[in-house]
Amino acid sequence: MMLGRNRQPGGANSGIQNSGSMKNVQNQPGAYNSNQSQDNSGIGRDDLQGIADLLGQIRQGMAHERSRVVDYELCIGLLDTVAEQQLDNSEGRAVAKGLLGKIQQKCGGVPGLVSLIASALSAVTALA
């Protein structure tokens, strides 16, 4: 069924109904009678565990590509410092993001590591 730009379909809802724990949700443009709710009650254990898992994968990747990682010992030290940060507060997240950025610079160009580090950086940023 084709609808004109200003016509609305019949029925109770033209949009998407979401509920529960979501990140960065946006309603459908032009939606009516559409409901969304979001749980921003804090950082979940799954979020923190996911980041810890990523850090472990980065460590394994660095060990595997050790000969290609510029200043391997420094990168491992920075990674250990990231792992020690309290990511449930803004100060810890800021330190972790800065350190992950430095690791990204030092390990730039190593396939696999670049995307893992970028994923960790994105995950920490998403905690805010």
Coordinates of N, CA and C in Angstrom, one line a residue:
M1 N 0.8 -1.2 0.0 CA 0.0 0.0 0.0 C 0.9 1.2 0.0
M2 N 0.7 2.1 -0.9 CA 1.5 3.3 -1.0 C 0.7 4.5 -0.4
L3 N 1.4 5.2 0.4 CA 0.8 6.4 1.1 C 1.4 7.7 0.6
G4 N 0.6 8.7 0.5 CA 1.2 10.0 0.2 C 2.0 10.5 1.4
R5 N 2.8 11.6 1.1 CA 3.7 12.1 2.1 C 2.9 12.6 3.4
N6 N 1.7 13.2 3.2 CA 1.0 13.7 4.3 C -0.1 12.8 4.8
R7 N -0.2 11.6 4.3 CA -1.3 10.7 4.7 C -0.7 9.7 5.8
Q8 N -1.5 9.4 6.7 CA -1.1 8.5 7.8 C -1.9 7.2 7.6
P9 N -1.2 6.1 7.8 CA -2.0 4.8 7.7 C -2.9 4.7 8.9
G10 N -4.0 3.8 8.7 CA -4.9 3.6 9.7 C -4.2 2.7 10.8
G11 N -4.9 2.6 11.9 CA -4.4 1.8 13.0 C -3.9 2.6 14.1
A12 N -3.4 1.9 15.1 CA -3.0 2.6 16.4 C -1.6 3.1 16.4
N13 N -0.7 2.7 15.5 CA 0.7 3.0 15.6 C 1.3 3.0 14.2
S14 N 2.1 4.0 13.9 CA 2.9 4.0 12.7 C 4.4 3.9 12.9
G15 N 4.8 3.9 14.2 CA 6.2 3.8 14.5 C 6.6 2.5 15.2
I16 N 7.6 2.6 15.9 CA 8.2 1.4 16.5 C 8.0 1.5 18.0
Q17 N 7.6 0.5 18.7 CA 7.4 0.5 20.1 C 8.6 -0.2 20.8
N18 N 9.4 0.5 21.5 CA 10.6 -0.1 22.1 C 10.4 0.1 23.6
S19 N 11.0 -0.8 24.4 CA 11.1 -0.7 25.8 C 12.3 -1.5 26.3
G20 N 12.8 -1.2 27.5 CA 13.9 -1.9 28.1 C 15.2 -1.1 28.1
S21 N 16.3 -1.8 28.1 CA 17.6 -1.1 28.2 C 18.1 -0.9 26.8
M22 N 18.2 0.3 26.4 CA 18.7 0.7 25.0 C 19.7 1.8 25.1
K23 N 20.5 1.9 24.1 CA 21.5 3.0 24.0 C 21.2 3.8 22.7
N24 N 21.2 5.1 22.8 CA 21.0 6.0 21.7 C 19.9 5.7 20.8
V25 N 18.7 5.7 21.3 CA 17.5 5.4 20.5 C 16.9 6.7 19.9
Q26 N 16.3 6.5 18.8 CA 15.7 7.6 18.1 C 14.4 7.1 17.5
N27 N 13.3 7.9 17.6 CA 12.0 7.6 17.1 C 12.0 7.7 15.6
Q28 N 11.1 7.0 14.9 CA 11.0 7.1 13.5 C 10.5 8.4 13.1
P29 N 11.0 9.1 12.1 CA 10.5 10.4 11.7 C 9.1 10.3 11.3
G30 N 8.3 11.2 11.8 CA 6.9 11.3 11.4 C 6.0 10.3 12.1
A31 N 6.5 9.6 13.1 CA 5.8 8.6 13.8 C 4.7 9.2 14.7
Y32 N 3.6 8.6 14.9 CA 2.6 9.0 15.8 C 2.2 7.9 16.7
N33 N 1.7 8.2 17.9 CA 1.3 7.1 18.8 C 2.4 6.1 19.0
S34 N 3.7 6.5 19.0 CA 4.8 5.7 19.1 C 5.5 5.9 20.4
N35 N 5.8 4.8 21.1 CA 6.4 4.9 22.5 C 7.7 4.3 22.6
Q36 N 8.6 4.9 23.3 CA 9.9 4.4 23.6 C 10.2 4.7 25.1
S37 N 10.9 3.8 25.7 CA 11.4 4.0 27.0 C 12.9 3.5 27.1
Q38 N 13.6 4.1 28.0 CA 15.0 3.8 28.0 C 15.5 3.7 29.5
D39 N 16.3 2.7 29.7 CA 16.8 2.4 31.1 C 18.2 3.0 31.2
N40 N 18.4 4.1 31.9 CA 19.7 4.7 32.1 C 20.1 4.6 33.5
S41 N 19.8 3.5 34.1 CA 20.0 3.3 35.6 C 21.5 3.1 36.0
G42 N 22.3 3.1 35.0 CA 23.7 3.0 35.3 C 24.4 2.0 34.4
I43 N 25.7 1.8 34.7 CA 26.5 0.9 33.9 C 26.3 -0.5 34.4
G44 N 26.0 -1.4 33.5 CA 25.7 -2.8 33.9 C 27.0 -3.6 33.9
R45 N 26.9 -4.7 34.6 CA 28.0 -5.7 34.8 C 28.4 -6.2 33.4
D46 N 27.4 -6.4 32.5 CA 27.7 -6.9 31.2 C 28.5 -5.9 30.4
D47 N 28.3 -4.6 30.5 CA 29.1 -3.6 29.8 C 30.5 -3.7 30.3
L48 N 30.7 -3.7 31.6 CA 32.1 -3.7 32.1 C 32.8 -5.0 31.7
Q49 N 32.1 -6.2 31.7 CA 32.7 -7.4 31.4 C 33.0 -7.4 29.9
G50 N 32.2 -6.8 29.1 CA 32.5 -6.8 27.6 C 33.8 -6.0 27.4
I51 N 34.0 -4.9 28.1 CA 35.2 -4.1 27.9 C 36.4 -4.9 28.4
A52 N 36.2 -5.6 29.6 CA 37.3 -6.4 30.1 C 37.7 -7.5 29.1
D53 N 36.7 -8.1 28.4 CA 36.9 -9.1 27.4 C 37.7 -8.5 26.2
L54 N 37.3 -7.3 25.8 CA 38.0 -6.6 24.7 C 39.5 -6.4 25.1
L55 N 39.7 -5.9 26.3 CA 41.1 -5.7 26.7 C 41.9 -7.0 26.7
G56 N 41.3 -8.1 27.1 CA 42.0 -9.4 27.0 C 42.3 -9.8 25.6
Q57 N 41.4 -9.5 24.7 CA 41.6 -9.8 23.3 C 42.7 -8.9 22.7
I58 N 42.8 -7.7 23.2 CA 43.9 -6.8 22.7 C 45.2 -7.3 23.2
R59 N 45.2 -7.7 24.5 CA 46.5 -8.3 25.0 C 46.9 -9.5 24.2
Q60 N 46.0 -10.4 23.9 CA 46.4 -11.6 23.2 C 46.8 -11.2 21.8
G61 N 46.2 -10.3 21.2 CA 46.6 -9.8 19.8 C 47.9 -9.2 19.8
M62 N 48.2 -8.4 20.9 CA 49.6 -7.8 21.0 C 50.6 -8.9 21.1
A63 N 50.3 -9.9 21.9 CA 51.3 -10.9 22.1 C 51.5 -11.7 20.8
H64 N 50.5 -11.9 20.1 CA 50.6 -12.6 18.8 C 51.3 -11.8 17.8
E65 N 51.1 -10.5 17.8 CA 51.8 -9.7 16.8 C 52.9 -8.9 17.4
R66 N 53.5 -9.4 18.4 CA 54.5 -8.7 19.2 C 55.6 -8.0 18.3
S67 N 56.1 -8.7 17.3 CA 57.2 -8.2 16.5 C 56.7 -7.0 15.7
R68 N 55.4 -6.8 15.5 CA 54.9 -5.7 14.7 C 54.4 -4.6 15.6
V69 N 54.3 -4.8 16.9 CA 53.8 -3.7 17.8 C 55.0 -2.8 18.2
V70 N 54.9 -1.6 17.8 CA 55.9 -0.6 18.2 C 55.9 -0.4 19.7
D71 N 57.0 -0.6 20.4 CA 57.1 -0.5 21.8 C 56.1 -1.3 22.6
Y72 N 56.2 -2.6 22.4 CA 55.3 -3.6 23.0 C 55.2 -3.5 24.5
E73 N 56.3 -3.3 25.2 CA 56.3 -3.2 26.7 C 55.5 -2.0 27.1
L74 N 55.6 -0.9 26.4 CA 54.9 0.3 26.8 C 53.4 0.1 26.6
C75 N 53.0 -0.5 25.4 CA 51.6 -0.8 25.1 C 51.0 -1.7 26.1
I76 N 51.7 -2.7 26.6 CA 51.2 -3.6 27.6 C 51.0 -2.9 28.9
G77 N 52.0 -2.0 29.3 CA 51.8 -1.2 30.5 C 50.6 -0.3 30.4
L78 N 50.4 0.4 29.3 CA 49.3 1.2 29.1 C 48.0 0.4 29.2
L79 N 48.0 -0.8 28.6 CA 46.8 -1.6 28.6 C 46.5 -2.1 30.1
D80 N 47.5 -2.4 30.8 CA 47.3 -2.7 32.3 C 46.7 -1.6 33.0
T81 N 47.2 -0.4 32.7 CA 46.6 0.8 33.4 C 45.2 1.1 33.0
V82 N 44.8 0.8 31.8 CA 43.4 0.9 31.4 C 42.6 -0.1 32.2
A83 N 43.1 -1.3 32.3 CA 42.3 -2.3 33.0 C 42.1 -2.0 34.5
E84 N 43.0 -1.2 35.1 CA 42.9 -0.8 36.5 C 41.9 0.4 36.7
Q85 N 41.4 1.0 35.7 CA 40.5 2.2 35.8 C 39.1 1.8 36.3
Q86 N 38.5 2.6 37.1 CA 37.2 2.5 37.5 C 36.3 3.1 36.4
L87 N 35.7 2.2 35.6 CA 35.0 2.7 34.4 C 33.6 3.2 34.8
D88 N 33.2 3.0 36.0 CA 31.9 3.4 36.4 C 31.8 4.9 36.9
N89 N 33.0 5.6 36.8 CA 33.0 7.0 37.0 C 33.7 7.8 35.9
S90 N 33.3 9.0 35.7 CA 33.8 9.8 34.6 C 35.3 10.0 34.6
E91 N 35.9 10.1 35.7 CA 37.3 10.3 35.8 C 38.1 9.0 35.2
G92 N 37.6 7.9 35.7 CA 38.2 6.6 35.2 C 38.0 6.4 33.7
R93 N 36.8 6.8 33.2 CA 36.6 6.6 31.8 C 37.5 7.6 31.0
A94 N 37.7 8.8 31.5 CA 38.5 9.8 30.8 C 40.0 9.3 30.7
V95 N 40.5 8.7 31.8 CA 41.8 8.2 31.8 C 41.9 7.0 30.8
A96 N 40.9 6.1 30.9 CA 40.9 4.9 30.0 C 40.9 5.4 28.5
K97 N 40.0 6.3 28.2 CA 40.0 6.8 26.8 C 41.3 7.4 26.3
G98 N 41.9 8.2 27.2 CA 43.2 8.8 26.8 C 44.3 7.7 26.6
L99 N 44.3 6.7 27.5 CA 45.3 5.7 27.3 C 45.0 4.8 26.1
L100 N 43.8 4.5 25.8 CA 43.4 3.7 24.7 C 43.8 4.5 23.4
G101 N 43.7 5.8 23.4 CA 44.1 6.6 22.3 C 45.6 6.5 22.1
K102 N 46.4 6.5 23.2 CA 47.9 6.3 23.0 C 48.2 4.9 22.5
I103 N 47.5 3.9 23.0 CA 47.8 2.6 22.5 C 47.4 2.5 21.0
Q104 N 46.4 3.1 20.6 CA 46.0 3.2 19.2 C 47.1 3.8 18.3
Q105 N 47.7 4.8 18.8 CA 48.8 5.4 18.1 C 50.0 4.5 18.0
K106 N 50.3 3.9 19.1 CA 51.5 3.0 19.1 C 51.3 1.7 18.3
C107 N 50.1 1.2 18.2 CA 49.8 -0.1 17.5 C 49.2 0.2 16.2
G108 N 49.2 1.4 15.7 CA 48.6 1.7 14.5 C 49.1 0.9 13.3
G109 N 48.3 0.4 12.5 CA 48.7 -0.4 11.3 C 48.8 -1.9 11.5
V110 N 48.6 -2.4 12.7 CA 48.6 -3.8 13.0 C 47.2 -4.3 12.7
P111 N 47.0 -5.1 11.7 CA 45.7 -5.6 11.4 C 45.1 -6.3 12.6
G112 N 43.8 -6.1 12.8 CA 43.1 -6.8 13.9 C 43.2 -6.0 15.2
L113 N 44.4 -5.5 15.6 CA 44.5 -4.7 16.8 C 43.9 -3.4 16.7
V114 N 44.0 -2.8 15.5 CA 43.4 -1.5 15.3 C 41.9 -1.5 15.6
S115 N 41.2 -2.5 15.0 CA 39.8 -2.6 15.2 C 39.4 -2.9 16.6
L116 N 40.2 -3.8 17.3 CA 39.9 -4.2 18.7 C 40.1 -2.9 19.6
I117 N 41.1 -2.2 19.4 CA 41.3 -1.0 20.2 C 40.2 0.0 19.9
A118 N 39.9 0.2 18.7 CA 38.8 1.1 18.4 C 37.5 0.7 19.0
S119 N 37.2 -0.6 19.0 CA 36.0 -1.1 19.7 C 36.0 -0.9 21.2
A120 N 37.2 -1.1 21.8 CA 37.3 -0.8 23.3 C 37.1 0.7 23.5
L121 N 37.7 1.5 22.7 CA 37.5 3.0 22.9 C 36.1 3.4 22.7
S122 N 35.4 2.8 21.8 CA 34.0 3.1 21.6 C 33.1 2.6 22.7
A123 N 33.5 1.4 23.3 CA 32.7 0.9 24.4 C 32.9 1.7 25.6
V124 N 34.1 2.2 25.9 CA 34.3 3.1 27.1 C 33.6 4.4 26.9
T125 N 33.6 4.9 25.7 CA 32.9 6.2 25.4 C 31.4 6.0 25.6
A126 N 30.9 4.9 25.2 CA 29.4 4.6 25.3 C 28.9 4.5 26.7
L127 N 29.9 4.3 27.7 CA 29.5 4.2 29.1 C 29.0 5.5 29.7
A128 N 29.4 6.6 29.1 CA 29.1 8.0 29.6 C 27.7 8.2 29.7

